[in-house]
Amino acid sequence: MSRLNVDFIIEIGTEELPPKALSKLAKAFHNNLTQSAKEARLNYTASRWLATPRRLTVILSGLSVHQSDMEELKLGPALDAAFDAEGNPKPAASGFARSCAVEVSQLQQIETDKGVRLGYKIQQAGLAAVELLPNLILQALKDLPIPKMMRWGDYNEAFVRPVKWILALLGSEVVPMTLFGQTSSNLTRGHRFHAPTPFAIENAASYEQQLFDQGKVIADFETRKKQIEQSANQIAQSIGSAIIDPNLLDEVAGLVEWPQAIIGTFDQEFLQVPEEALISSMQEHQKYFPVRNQTGQLSHHFIAMSNLESSHPQSVISGNEKVIRPRLADAKFFFDTDRKKSLADRIESLKTVLFQHKLGTVWDKSQRVVSLCQKIAPAYQADVEKSMRAAQLAKCDLMTEMVGEFPNLQGIMGRYYALQDQEPPEVALALDEQYMPRFSGDQLPSSNAGLVLALAERLDTLVGLFGIGQPPKGAKDPFALRRAALAVLRLLMQNKVDLQIPTLIQWALEGYPEGIISEKNAAQQLTDFIYQRFTAWYQEQGIDTNVIHSVMARKPLVVIDFDRRVKAVAHFRTLPEAESLAAANKRVANILDKNLTENVDLSFDATYLTDPAEIALHQAVAALKTETLPDFEEGDYQSAMIKLASLQAPLDSFFNDVMVMVEDEKLKNNRLALLQNIRALFLKVADISLLQ
């Protein structure tokens, strides 16, 4: 094959792949193979992945049919070790030439960091892509993130599912290889029922269309997702709208190759069950899309995605309706059974559920959270008794049949059952909101009791795990402490709560009996950990690390205060004076660090000022002290920093015209004191010298 660029396609045909992992596997296969191709010097112009339940496919467009040539420089002895004074080659030069299979005269002199050395440039011609691709593909497959491998037949190789065929084409020619007992060819297979006979693929460019036309397969994962979503919405139009959960959409796309939407119904008596339970049952057990009616209420309709075009669609619909009924009947049974016992009657049973072997049971945790809520509630202007009651009942729904079947309904079912038990509405809502925010960007609790309970729950978990020396390590975070720490920060910023992190940690520590907390530095470690999450959160919002560090240097203990400072400094950085003032602050900091000792008297006296530049600077500083005082008292750091930016001109003039380190001790110290006053003004917000 001549030196060209042609399209390459590899398709691994398998038994049905795990639907939830399909896109992840396909992306990993694509990423592994493209990275290996680059490392092997096989250039390509574009790449993409495709995936269906029965295939993982990667296409490399414009792939070089040969590796690019490579020049390797082989270094030999130093020049003085290679030749004598007359220029005759020494044994070192001759030996090096023999190792390169050339004459000494063909060697070159190469300049290096360690002087001139003999060298030889070896030209390596690129190998053919067809020789390299089989091993690259095998390694890319071996490196897939597969937690559980399978073996089948008499083959030693293991894979996520049994491999049934291999399609491998470079241009229109088959790339010979044998993987998992299968020999490559130009044949693929279409839909298991609509197109069971293998058929030939012409090339990578025709692959997707041929699968669609001949195989009744939509090969592209994203295209299939769009088809599923559009068909679900279209079929639901006459009733209302389909509930499309993104995770379920991904999973269904991993289940079908030729999606056909059908709509069915279930008995309306099941609508007496909380809609979240019905939705969970339909989504988790049956992979159905629930439907809302025109008023937004859950309908007794559902949408299923069939994987074939049936000549008897009503039979398919009836079959799905028969399957969903026992599932919903189970949900109704759980709901009816749970309502026979109040949440309060389940409190004692929490003693049988272990939270963590060193931290006790869920009941123990609940008692600690009750105590913590009592301390936190006033800061949120929350009803103390209602907050404590919510904490008492918070985990009781874990003992219900419904949550046992659908763990994702914890809190949600607590709200329903609390309302049935005639608990105050705010208590019931808090049971649901205690888990907010569940993820980054999720909404926060809307009720004060919910805010209090959500914060107390996270604090107790964080303090407990850090207290027994079990913080997150590397990627391992079984108790989701990183997420909990970020939630603490967000919950404290809600309603601008004026509580210090160390105070909250101390309150949580007080809830643990003596002897439980073994880590002596737990409070400080946890404080540092929480602020590290603050840093990560701001970075996600695009705020520069130096801005965060400049505020961190002042160690503000109140989260809302920290947030105001960060936003003020971030805005300050956009001002034209910022760069110069940051540099000046760094210069001031260095001067003060070198000259401040216990014996130096830095009391400032304006009568010692002599130079016009220092007089002007002093007047500007004195005026700003007065002007910014209300800003600092109100926590309006942005306003203060905007005003402090006016110091740029007088400060630059001072450094241009005034010598600080003069021989006159009193004059020198007075100027140092003036600089110290300037530094102190900025430090009321942040150490902007760190912006440099």
mmCIF file of N, CA and C in Angstrom, residues 168-227:
data_model
loop_
_atom_site.group_PDB
_atom_site.id
_atom_site.type_symbol
_atom_site.label_atom_id
_atom_site.label_comp_id
_atom_site.label_asym_id
_atom_site.label_seq_id
_atom_site.Cartn_x
_atom_site.Cartn_y
_atom_site.Cartn_z
ATOM 1 N N ALA A 168 -12.583 -4.745 10.590
ATOM 2 C CA ALA A 168 -11.412 -3.863 10.585
ATOM 3 C C ALA A 168 -11.047 -3.542 9.145
ATOM 4 N N LEU A 169 -11.201 -2.278 8.764
ATOM 5 C CA LEU A 169 -10.928 -1.854 7.394
ATOM 6 C C LEU A 169 -10.023 -0.634 7.380
ATOM 7 N N LEU A 170 -8.986 -0.707 6.555
ATOM 8 C CA LEU A 170 -8.152 0.454 6.262
ATOM 9 C C LEU A 170 -8.426 0.797 4.810
ATOM 10 N N GLY A 171 -9.139 1.878 4.587
ATOM 11 C CA GLY A 171 -9.688 2.104 3.258
ATOM 12 C C GLY A 171 -10.758 1.055 3.027
ATOM 13 N N SER A 172 -10.596 0.291 1.952
ATOM 14 C CA SER A 172 -11.541 -0.801 1.671
ATOM 15 C C SER A 172 -10.911 -2.168 1.917
ATOM 16 N N GLU A 173 -9.682 -2.171 2.449
ATOM 17 C CA GLU A 173 -8.967 -3.430 2.665
ATOM 18 C C GLU A 173 -9.064 -3.866 4.121
ATOM 19 N N VAL A 174 -9.210 -5.158 4.317
ATOM 20 C CA VAL A 174 -9.291 -5.717 5.667
ATOM 21 C C VAL A 174 -7.923 -5.657 6.335
ATOM 22 N N VAL A 175 -7.899 -5.222 7.577
ATOM 23 C CA VAL A 175 -6.674 -5.257 8.382
ATOM 24 C C VAL A 175 -6.653 -6.603 9.091
ATOM 25 N N PRO A 176 -5.712 -7.489 8.735
ATOM 26 C CA PRO A 176 -5.722 -8.841 9.323
ATOM 27 C C PRO A 176 -5.391 -8.808 10.816
ATOM 28 N N MET A 177 -6.210 -9.457 11.608
ATOM 29 C CA MET A 177 -5.942 -9.598 13.041
ATOM 30 C C MET A 177 -6.876 -10.647 13.607
ATOM 31 N N THR A 178 -6.474 -11.205 14.732
ATOM 32 C CA THR A 178 -7.329 -12.136 15.462
ATOM 33 C C THR A 178 -7.400 -11.674 16.904
ATOM 34 N N LEU A 179 -8.611 -11.353 17.345
ATOM 35 C CA LEU A 179 -8.831 -10.886 18.710
ATOM 36 C C LEU A 179 -9.952 -11.696 19.339
ATOM 37 N N PHE A 180 -9.721 -12.160 20.560
ATOM 38 C CA PHE A 180 -10.748 -12.897 21.300
ATOM 39 C C PHE A 180 -11.301 -14.068 20.481
ATOM 40 N N GLY A 181 -10.419 -14.704 19.714
ATOM 41 C CA GLY A 181 -10.829 -15.869 18.941
ATOM 42 C C GLY A 181 -11.547 -15.555 17.652
ATOM 43 N N GLN A 182 -11.677 -14.271 17.313
ATOM 44 C CA GLN A 182 -12.380 -13.863 16.095
ATOM 45 C C GLN A 182 -11.389 -13.267 15.096
ATOM 46 N N THR A 183 -11.505 -13.694 13.833
ATOM 47 C CA THR A 183 -10.648 -13.166 12.776
ATOM 48 C C THR A 183 -11.354 -11.995 12.104
ATOM 49 N N SER A 184 -10.611 -10.942 11.869
ATOM 50 C CA SER A 184 -11.207 -9.734 11.294
ATOM 51 C C SER A 184 -11.675 -9.970 9.865
ATOM 52 N N SER A 185 -12.654 -9.182 9.467
ATOM 53 C CA SER A 185 -13.187 -9.248 8.107
ATOM 54 C C SER A 185 -13.827 -7.907 7.779
ATOM 55 N N ASN A 186 -14.505 -7.861 6.648
ATOM 56 C CA ASN A 186 -15.254 -6.656 6.280
ATOM 57 C C ASN A 186 -16.742 -6.812 6.582
ATOM 58 N N LEU A 187 -17.084 -7.844 7.365
ATOM 59 C CA LEU A 187 -18.486 -8.140 7.656
ATOM 60 C C LEU A 187 -18.923 -7.577 9.002
ATOM 61 N N THR A 188 -20.123 -7.058 9.017
ATOM 62 C CA THR A 188 -20.744 -6.636 10.269
ATOM 63 C C THR A 188 -22.096 -7.328 10.381
ATOM 64 N N ARG A 189 -22.761 -7.081 11.486
ATOM 65 C CA ARG A 189 -24.100 -7.634 11.683
ATOM 66 C C ARG A 189 -25.038 -6.508 12.068
ATOM 67 N N GLY A 190 -26.235 -6.584 11.558
ATOM 68 C CA GLY A 190 -27.220 -5.562 11.852
ATOM 69 C C GLY A 190 -28.073 -5.931 13.043
ATOM 70 N N HIS A 191 -29.310 -5.480 13.025
ATOM 71 C CA HIS A 191 -30.256 -5.743 14.106
ATOM 72 C C HIS A 191 -30.456 -7.250 14.276
ATOM 73 N N ARG A 192 -30.518 -7.689 15.529
ATOM 74 C CA ARG A 192 -30.598 -9.123 15.810
ATOM 75 C C ARG A 192 -31.798 -9.783 15.125
ATOM 76 N N PHE A 193 -32.905 -9.062 14.999
ATOM 77 C CA PHE A 193 -34.119 -9.651 14.414
ATOM 78 C C PHE A 193 -34.433 -9.110 13.019
ATOM 79 N N HIS A 194 -34.215 -7.812 12.800
ATOM 80 C CA HIS A 194 -34.553 -7.221 11.504
ATOM 81 C C HIS A 194 -33.520 -7.532 10.427
ATOM 82 N N ALA A 195 -32.257 -7.740 10.803
ATOM 83 C CA ALA A 195 -31.194 -7.974 9.813
ATOM 84 C C ALA A 195 -30.168 -8.945 10.382
ATOM 85 N N PRO A 196 -30.548 -10.205 10.591
ATOM 86 C CA PRO A 196 -29.652 -11.163 11.250
ATOM 87 C C PRO A 196 -28.497 -11.654 10.388
ATOM 88 N N THR A 197 -28.572 -11.468 9.065
ATOM 89 C CA THR A 197 -27.531 -11.978 8.166
ATOM 90 C C THR A 197 -26.363 -10.997 8.075
ATOM 91 N N PRO A 198 -25.114 -11.469 8.270
ATOM 92 C CA PRO A 198 -23.953 -10.570 8.138
ATOM 93 C C PRO A 198 -23.893 -9.964 6.738
ATOM 94 N N PHE A 199 -23.385 -8.741 6.650
ATOM 95 C CA PHE A 199 -23.226 -8.091 5.346
ATOM 96 C C PHE A 199 -21.926 -7.290 5.349
ATOM 97 N N ALA A 200 -21.408 -7.040 4.145
ATOM 98 C CA ALA A 200 -20.097 -6.402 3.990
ATOM 99 C C ALA A 200 -20.210 -4.885 4.068
ATOM 100 N N ILE A 201 -19.234 -4.285 4.730
ATOM 101 C CA ILE A 201 -19.099 -2.830 4.782
ATOM 102 C C ILE A 201 -18.061 -2.418 3.745
ATOM 103 N N GLU A 202 -18.381 -1.408 2.954
ATOM 104 C CA GLU A 202 -17.468 -0.976 1.895
ATOM 105 C C GLU A 202 -16.247 -0.267 2.472
ATOM 106 N N ASN A 203 -16.484 0.697 3.352
ATOM 107 C CA ASN A 203 -15.396 1.454 3.969
ATOM 108 C C ASN A 203 -15.964 2.225 5.163
ATOM 109 N N ALA A 204 -15.095 2.949 5.847
ATOM 110 C CA ALA A 204 -15.528 3.675 7.047
ATOM 111 C C ALA A 204 -16.582 4.725 6.724
ATOM 112 N N ALA A 205 -16.446 5.365 5.564
ATOM 113 C CA ALA A 205 -17.368 6.445 5.209
ATOM 114 C C ALA A 205 -18.798 5.941 5.025
ATOM 115 N N SER A 206 -18.943 4.710 4.563
ATOM 116 C CA SER A 206 -20.287 4.177 4.294
ATOM 117 C C SER A 206 -20.856 3.396 5.476
ATOM 118 N N TYR A 207 -20.053 3.180 6.498
ATOM 119 C CA TYR A 207 -20.418 2.296 7.615
ATOM 120 C C TYR A 207 -21.746 2.673 8.266
ATOM 121 N N GLU A 208 -21.871 3.924 8.675
ATOM 122 C CA GLU A 208 -23.051 4.335 9.430
ATOM 123 C C GLU A 208 -24.318 4.228 8.585
ATOM 124 N N GLN A 209 -24.230 4.667 7.320
ATOM 125 C CA GLN A 209 -25.412 4.624 6.455
ATOM 126 C C GLN A 209 -25.789 3.193 6.098
ATOM 127 N N GLN A 210 -24.773 2.342 5.877
ATOM 128 C CA GLN A 210 -25.063 0.940 5.564
ATOM 129 C C GLN A 210 -25.746 0.235 6.735
ATOM 130 N N LEU A 211 -25.271 0.527 7.943
ATOM 131 C CA LEU A 211 -25.905 -0.077 9.114
ATOM 132 C C LEU A 211 -27.360 0.363 9.227
ATOM 133 N N PHE A 212 -27.608 1.618 8.912
ATOM 134 C CA PHE A 212 -28.976 2.139 8.983
ATOM 135 C C PHE A 212 -29.860 1.495 7.912
ATOM 136 N N ASP A 213 -29.369 1.489 6.667
ATOM 137 C CA ASP A 213 -30.188 1.006 5.552
ATOM 138 C C ASP A 213 -30.316 -0.514 5.536
ATOM 139 N N GLN A 214 -29.182 -1.205 5.697
ATOM 140 C CA GLN A 214 -29.184 -2.661 5.576
ATOM 141 C C GLN A 214 -29.365 -3.373 6.915
ATOM 142 N N GLY A 215 -28.913 -2.710 7.978
ATOM 143 C CA GLY A 215 -28.896 -3.398 9.262
ATOM 144 C C GLY A 215 -29.962 -2.980 10.244
ATOM 145 N N LYS A 216 -30.718 -1.936 9.918
ATOM 146 C CA LYS A 216 -31.727 -1.420 10.855
ATOM 147 C C LYS A 216 -31.091 -1.118 12.220
ATOM 148 N N VAL A 217 -29.968 -0.405 12.159
ATOM 149 C CA VAL A 217 -29.233 -0.026 13.368
ATOM 150 C C VAL A 217 -28.846 1.442 13.264
ATOM 151 N N ILE A 218 -29.154 2.214 14.301
ATOM 152 C CA ILE A 218 -28.645 3.587 14.404
ATOM 153 C C ILE A 218 -27.341 3.494 15.184
ATOM 154 N N ALA A 219 -26.220 3.612 14.481
ATOM 155 C CA ALA A 219 -24.921 3.302 15.082
ATOM 156 C C ALA A 219 -24.422 4.372 16.039
ATOM 157 N N ASP A 220 -24.772 5.621 15.776
ATOM 158 C CA ASP A 220 -24.240 6.707 16.604
ATOM 159 C C ASP A 220 -25.045 6.837 17.898
ATOM 160 N N PHE A 221 -24.367 6.794 19.005
ATOM 161 C CA PHE A 221 -25.014 6.824 20.319
ATOM 162 C C PHE A 221 -25.814 8.106 20.514
ATOM 163 N N GLU A 222 -25.215 9.250 20.186
ATOM 164 C CA GLU A 222 -25.894 10.532 20.392
ATOM 165 C C GLU A 222 -27.089 10.692 19.457
ATOM 166 N N THR A 223 -26.952 10.229 18.221
ATOM 167 C CA THR A 223 -28.083 10.282 17.285
ATOM 168 C C THR A 223 -29.240 9.435 17.802
ATOM 169 N N ARG A 224 -28.902 8.287 18.350
ATOM 170 C CA ARG A 224 -29.931 7.395 18.886
ATOM 171 C C ARG A 224 -30.622 8.031 20.095
ATOM 172 N N LYS A 225 -29.853 8.698 20.940
ATOM 173 C CA LYS A 225 -30.442 9.408 22.082
ATOM 174 C C LYS A 225 -31.440 10.462 21.618
ATOM 175 N N LYS A 226 -31.047 11.241 20.610
ATOM 176 C CA LYS A 226 -31.943 12.279 20.092
ATOM 177 C C LYS A 226 -33.213 11.664 19.520
ATOM 178 N N GLN A 227 -33.053 10.547 18.816
ATOM 179 C CA GLN A 227 -34.215 9.861 18.242
ATOM 180 C C GLN A 227 -35.161 9.391 19.346
#
